[in-house]
Amino acid sequence: LEDLIKEVRLHHGAKVQNLAFGKAEEIIQERYTGICKQSAIWLNETRRAACENLLDQHEEAIVVDLLAFARNQEAFDLTNQLCHVTMRCCPKNVNFSTLITEIKVPKKELWSERPGSDEPVNFKKLVASAWLEQVVERPGDVVSYQFNHSQWEQPDAMDKFMVELLKEASEIIRECPTIILGTVNLGLNDIPDPFGSFLEPKTLSMWGHEAKQQPHFKKDLAGGDLSVQDLLDFIMTSAGMKESVKCMEGVAGRFDKPRLRELQRHKFRDEL
């Protein structure tokens, strides 16, 4: 809603009313249709259909609600309006505070590894007990690679190669402070819901800025046979912060042809 709020502040009176089906409608089309793509909804066919149906039925009313919230954020209860007035689709006890509580770490103790120590600035060991701080609440973009093995098992070849790939990429973009790369072992970390409920091993995830509940996934990893360029392309195309993309473009612009060919090489192919 930040773009809409800024736009509203530039206009007054009738001009603001005209924004209702201008900027607000543009935002709901570009941003809020993505609500149904949150993994907790998207991966459940019944929830996905219900979500899309609600947006289709109430789109114009939702646009008006968004505009009203942008005009007076402190006095307008957007959650109550959408849940209990416009769409009438929420249980009676649902309000803004309960929605916020849902993404907090539950009171029960999480099964978690300890965070890493003496780590590079932009390459981290991601763990359940620090998931909110490391990923959800951290401004910027976070890329994670998930794998799954017990404390008695060793990572397989694909996991080893993917970890090395992320480390190499983190070195290349180390001057981009808005991007963090990391790994998480799902076998030793009970990632809090709603985030942990849809994580899968051997998958790359982009937790984009201001879209942490709508991560982008890359599951086709070719058995670990990605090039560094493949990984950098995934980061650039799925990053949520403009500063991240701009920084990566600056880094890529300095690659000469030999360096670019090296980054495009699938160097793990023979070893796998």
Short mmCIF file of C-alpha atoms in Angstrom, two decimals:
data_model
loop_
_atom_site.label_atom_id
_atom_site.label_comp_id
_atom_site.label_asym_id
_atom_site.label_seq_id
_atom_site.Cartn_x
_atom_site.Cartn_y
_atom_site.Cartn_z
CA LEU A 1 0.00 0.00 0.00
CA GLU A 2 2.98 2.34 0.25
CA ASP A 3 2.68 3.41 -3.41
CA LEU A 4 -1.02 4.16 -3.01
CA ILE A 5 -0.52 6.12 0.23
CA LYS A 6 2.16 8.29 -1.41
CA GLU A 7 -0.10 8.92 -4.40
CA VAL A 8 -3.05 9.92 -2.20
CA ARG A 9 -0.92 12.44 -0.33
CA LEU A 10 -0.30 14.27 -3.61
CA HIS A 11 -4.00 14.82 -4.31
CA HIS A 12 -7.00 16.37 -2.58
CA GLY A 13 -10.77 16.39 -2.90
CA ALA A 14 -12.21 15.18 -6.18
CA LYS A 15 -8.80 14.18 -7.47
CA VAL A 16 -8.51 11.62 -4.67
CA GLN A 17 -11.90 10.15 -5.62
CA ASN A 18 -10.67 9.73 -9.17
CA LEU A 19 -7.79 7.65 -7.85
CA ALA A 20 -10.23 5.00 -6.60
CA PHE A 21 -10.45 3.36 -9.99
CA GLY A 22 -7.07 4.59 -11.17
CA LYS A 23 -4.07 3.98 -8.96
CA ALA A 24 -5.93 1.80 -6.44
CA GLU A 25 -7.28 -0.47 -9.15
CA GLU A 26 -3.81 -0.70 -10.66
CA ILE A 27 -2.37 -1.76 -7.32
CA ILE A 28 -4.96 -4.44 -6.70
CA GLN A 29 -4.37 -5.83 -10.17
CA GLU A 30 -0.58 -5.86 -9.88
CA ARG A 31 -0.10 -6.65 -6.20
CA TYR A 32 -3.19 -8.01 -4.49
CA THR A 33 -4.05 -10.65 -7.04
CA GLY A 34 -0.84 -12.22 -5.73
CA ILE A 35 -2.49 -12.80 -2.36
CA CYS A 36 -3.92 -16.04 -3.65
CA LYS A 37 -0.40 -17.16 -4.63
CA GLN A 38 0.81 -17.28 -1.06
CA SER A 39 1.92 -20.85 -0.67
CA ALA A 40 -0.39 -21.66 2.25
CA ILE A 41 -3.28 -20.82 -0.11
CA TRP A 42 -1.90 -21.71 -3.53
CA LEU A 43 -0.94 -25.27 -2.66
CA ASN A 44 -4.47 -26.01 -1.42
CA GLU A 45 -6.86 -26.21 -4.37
CA THR A 46 -9.98 -25.45 -2.30
CA ARG A 47 -8.43 -22.40 -0.62
CA ARG A 48 -7.03 -21.14 -3.92
CA ALA A 49 -10.42 -21.33 -5.66
CA ALA A 50 -12.16 -19.61 -2.74
CA CYS A 51 -9.56 -16.83 -2.66
CA GLU A 52 -9.78 -16.15 -6.39
CA ASN A 53 -13.57 -16.20 -6.24
CA LEU A 54 -13.61 -13.62 -3.42
CA LEU A 55 -11.32 -11.27 -5.32
CA ASP A 56 -13.42 -11.60 -8.47
CA GLN A 57 -16.69 -10.96 -6.64
CA HIS A 58 -15.56 -8.01 -4.55
CA GLU A 59 -12.83 -6.36 -6.59
CA GLU A 60 -14.48 -2.94 -6.91
CA ALA A 61 -15.42 -2.82 -3.23
CA ILE A 62 -11.87 -3.86 -2.25
CA VAL A 63 -10.47 -1.01 -4.36
CA VAL A 64 -12.65 1.46 -2.46
CA ASP A 65 -11.57 -0.02 0.88
CA LEU A 66 -7.90 0.27 -0.05
CA LEU A 67 -8.37 3.90 -1.00
CA ALA A 68 -10.18 4.65 2.28
CA PHE A 69 -7.34 3.05 4.23
CA ALA A 70 -4.72 5.01 2.29
CA ARG A 71 -6.52 8.27 3.09
CA ASN A 72 -6.81 7.62 6.84
CA GLN A 73 -4.68 4.71 8.03
CA GLU A 74 -5.07 5.36 11.76
CA ALA A 75 -8.88 5.57 11.80
CA PHE A 76 -9.72 2.96 9.16
CA ASP A 77 -9.59 -0.70 10.22
CA LEU A 78 -8.81 -2.36 6.90
CA THR A 79 -8.82 -5.92 8.28
CA ASN A 80 -12.25 -5.53 9.87
CA GLN A 81 -13.66 -3.84 6.76
CA LEU A 82 -12.44 -6.51 4.35
CA CYS A 83 -13.16 -9.50 6.61
CA HIS A 84 -16.48 -8.57 8.19
CA VAL A 85 -18.09 -5.92 5.98
CA THR A 86 -16.98 -6.17 2.34
CA MET A 87 -16.42 -9.90 1.91
CA ARG A 88 -17.91 -11.29 5.14
CA CYS A 89 -15.65 -14.30 4.87
CA CYS A 90 -13.77 -14.38 8.19
CA PRO A 91 -14.59 -15.97 11.55
CA LYS A 92 -15.89 -13.47 14.08
CA ASN A 93 -12.73 -13.56 16.19
CA VAL A 94 -10.39 -12.61 13.31
CA ASN A 95 -8.91 -9.12 13.52
CA PHE A 96 -5.63 -7.38 12.74
CA SER A 97 -3.93 -8.55 15.95
CA THR A 98 -4.82 -12.21 15.34
CA LEU A 99 -3.48 -12.02 11.80
CA ILE A 100 -0.17 -10.59 13.04
CA THR A 101 0.04 -13.26 15.73
CA GLU A 102 -0.19 -15.97 13.10
CA ILE A 103 3.26 -15.16 11.74
CA LYS A 104 4.98 -14.98 15.11
CA VAL A 105 7.03 -17.88 16.44
CA PRO A 106 4.70 -20.07 18.52
CA LYS A 107 5.27 -20.28 22.24
CA LYS A 108 6.27 -23.94 21.99
CA GLU A 109 9.98 -24.53 21.72
CA LEU A 110 11.10 -25.00 18.14
CA TRP A 111 13.39 -27.80 17.07
CA SER A 112 16.31 -25.76 15.81
CA GLU A 113 20.01 -25.70 15.16
CA ARG A 114 22.03 -22.85 16.55
CA PRO A 115 22.77 -19.90 14.27
CA GLY A 116 26.20 -19.92 12.67
CA SER A 117 29.09 -17.91 14.03
CA ASP A 118 31.81 -15.97 12.23
CA GLU A 119 29.84 -16.13 8.99
CA PRO A 120 30.31 -13.93 5.93
CA VAL A 121 28.10 -10.85 5.94
CA ASN A 122 25.86 -12.07 3.12
CA PHE A 123 25.94 -15.87 3.51
CA LYS A 124 24.11 -17.34 6.50
CA LYS A 125 23.10 -20.58 8.12
CA LEU A 126 19.33 -20.10 8.48
CA VAL A 127 17.71 -21.73 11.52
CA ALA A 128 14.22 -22.06 12.97
CA SER A 129 14.84 -20.17 16.20
CA ALA A 130 16.04 -17.09 14.30
CA TRP A 131 13.84 -17.44 11.20
CA LEU A 132 11.85 -14.27 11.82
CA GLU A 133 14.97 -12.16 12.39
CA GLN A 134 16.99 -13.73 9.57
CA VAL A 135 14.27 -13.86 6.92
CA VAL A 136 10.82 -12.47 7.68
CA GLU A 137 11.63 -9.24 9.51
CA ARG A 138 14.87 -8.51 7.70
CA PRO A 139 14.56 -5.69 5.14
CA GLY A 140 15.72 -6.74 1.71
CA ASP A 141 15.82 -10.03 -0.18
CA VAL A 142 16.80 -13.43 1.22
CA VAL A 143 17.60 -16.48 -0.92
CA SER A 144 17.56 -19.86 0.79
CA TYR A 145 18.43 -23.36 -0.34
CA GLN A 146 16.57 -26.09 1.53
CA PHE A 147 17.91 -29.57 2.11
CA ASN A 148 16.93 -32.32 4.52
CA HIS A 149 19.17 -34.70 6.42
CA SER A 150 19.57 -35.82 10.03
CA GLN A 151 22.53 -35.05 12.26
CA TRP A 152 23.95 -38.48 11.44
CA GLU A 153 23.70 -38.08 7.67
CA GLN A 154 26.06 -36.31 5.32
CA PRO A 155 24.74 -34.00 2.57
CA ASP A 156 24.55 -35.70 -0.79
CA ALA A 157 26.45 -34.48 -3.85
CA MET A 158 23.66 -32.20 -5.05
CA ASP A 159 23.34 -30.46 -1.68
CA LYS A 160 27.11 -29.96 -1.44
CA PHE A 161 27.26 -28.45 -4.92
CA MET A 162 24.30 -26.15 -4.29
CA VAL A 163 25.89 -24.86 -1.08
CA GLU A 164 29.12 -24.13 -2.94
CA LEU A 165 27.13 -22.44 -5.71
CA LEU A 166 25.44 -20.12 -3.22
CA LYS A 167 28.76 -19.30 -1.58
CA GLU A 168 30.30 -18.42 -4.94
CA ALA A 169 27.31 -16.24 -5.83
CA SER A 170 27.47 -14.51 -2.45
CA GLU A 171 31.09 -13.58 -3.13
CA ILE A 172 30.16 -12.08 -6.50
CA ILE A 173 27.38 -9.91 -5.06
CA ARG A 174 29.00 -9.19 -1.69
CA GLU A 175 28.75 -5.45 -2.42
CA CYS A 176 24.94 -5.75 -2.50
CA PRO A 177 23.92 -5.39 1.17
CA THR A 178 20.20 -5.86 0.49
CA ILE A 179 20.69 -9.50 -0.58
CA ILE A 180 21.43 -12.39 1.79
CA LEU A 181 22.00 -15.98 0.69
CA GLY A 182 21.70 -18.93 3.02
CA THR A 183 20.93 -22.60 3.58
CA VAL A 184 18.49 -24.33 5.91
CA ASN A 185 18.41 -27.98 6.92
CA LEU A 186 14.74 -28.92 7.21
CA GLY A 187 15.71 -32.13 8.96
CA LEU A 188 17.06 -30.22 11.96
CA ASN A 189 14.90 -27.09 11.91
CA ASP A 190 11.18 -26.85 12.56
CA ILE A 191 10.57 -23.65 10.58
CA PRO A 192 7.56 -21.80 12.08
CA ASP A 193 4.28 -21.70 10.20
CA PRO A 194 3.05 -20.45 7.85
CA PHE A 195 6.53 -20.50 6.29
CA GLY A 196 7.59 -24.01 7.21
CA SER A 197 4.41 -25.67 6.03
CA PHE A 198 5.30 -25.35 2.35
CA LEU A 199 9.10 -25.59 2.27
CA GLU A 200 10.52 -28.49 0.30
CA PRO A 201 14.07 -29.87 0.20
CA LYS A 202 16.29 -29.39 -2.84
CA THR A 203 14.54 -26.12 -3.67
CA LEU A 204 15.68 -22.51 -3.95
CA SER A 205 13.41 -19.90 -2.39
CA MET A 206 13.45 -16.13 -2.78
CA TRP A 207 11.94 -14.31 0.18
CA GLY A 208 11.47 -10.97 -1.53
CA HIS A 209 11.36 -7.62 0.20
CA GLU A 210 7.82 -6.83 1.42
CA ALA A 211 6.65 -10.19 0.04
CA LYS A 212 7.97 -12.65 2.62
CA GLN A 213 4.68 -14.56 2.66
CA GLN A 214 4.76 -14.92 -1.13
CA PRO A 215 8.15 -16.50 -1.82
CA HIS A 216 9.30 -17.43 -5.30
CA PHE A 217 10.52 -21.00 -5.76
CA LYS A 218 12.92 -22.65 -8.17
CA LYS A 219 12.48 -26.41 -8.00
CA ASP A 220 14.00 -27.43 -11.33
CA LEU A 221 17.63 -27.43 -10.22
CA ALA A 222 18.85 -29.95 -12.81
CA GLY A 223 20.23 -32.23 -10.14
CA GLY A 224 22.48 -29.47 -8.86
CA ASP A 225 23.87 -28.75 -12.30
CA LEU A 226 23.13 -25.03 -12.31
CA SER A 227 25.67 -22.46 -13.37
CA VAL A 228 26.44 -19.44 -11.22
CA GLN A 229 24.75 -17.37 -13.91
CA ASP A 230 21.57 -19.46 -13.52
CA LEU A 231 21.51 -18.62 -9.82
CA LEU A 232 22.24 -14.93 -10.37
CA ASP A 233 19.44 -14.76 -12.96
CA PHE A 234 16.99 -16.29 -10.48
CA ILE A 235 17.97 -13.75 -7.83
CA MET A 236 17.69 -10.78 -10.17
CA THR A 237 14.32 -11.76 -11.66
CA SER A 238 12.68 -12.56 -8.30
CA ALA A 239 14.20 -9.90 -6.00
CA GLY A 240 11.66 -7.60 -4.39
CA MET A 241 13.82 -4.58 -3.60
CA LYS A 242 14.80 -2.15 -6.33
CA GLU A 243 18.19 -1.60 -4.69
CA SER A 244 18.92 -5.33 -5.01
CA VAL A 245 18.23 -5.38 -8.73
CA LYS A 246 20.14 -2.15 -9.36
CA CYS A 247 23.17 -3.43 -7.46
CA MET A 248 23.18 -6.75 -9.32
CA GLU A 249 22.90 -4.95 -12.65
CA GLY A 250 25.93 -2.89 -11.68
CA VAL A 251 27.92 -6.00 -10.79
CA ALA A 252 26.90 -7.82 -13.99
CA GLY A 253 27.84 -4.80 -16.08
CA ARG A 254 31.47 -5.23 -15.08
CA PHE A 255 31.79 -8.83 -16.33
CA ASP A 256 34.06 -9.21 -19.34
CA LYS A 257 33.47 -12.01 -21.84
CA PRO A 258 35.88 -14.55 -20.27
CA ARG A 259 34.34 -13.98 -16.84
CA LEU A 260 30.84 -14.29 -18.23
CA ARG A 261 31.70 -17.57 -19.94
CA GLU A 262 33.09 -18.87 -16.65
CA LEU A 263 29.88 -17.95 -14.80
CA GLN A 264 27.80 -19.71 -17.45
CA ARG A 265 29.80 -22.93 -17.21
CA HIS A 266 28.06 -25.96 -15.67
CA LYS A 267 31.18 -26.99 -13.78
CA PHE A 268 29.51 -29.60 -11.54
CA ARG A 269 28.23 -31.68 -14.45
CA ASP A 270 31.19 -34.06 -14.71
CA GLU A 271 31.47 -34.54 -10.96
CA LEU A 272 27.78 -35.42 -10.61
#
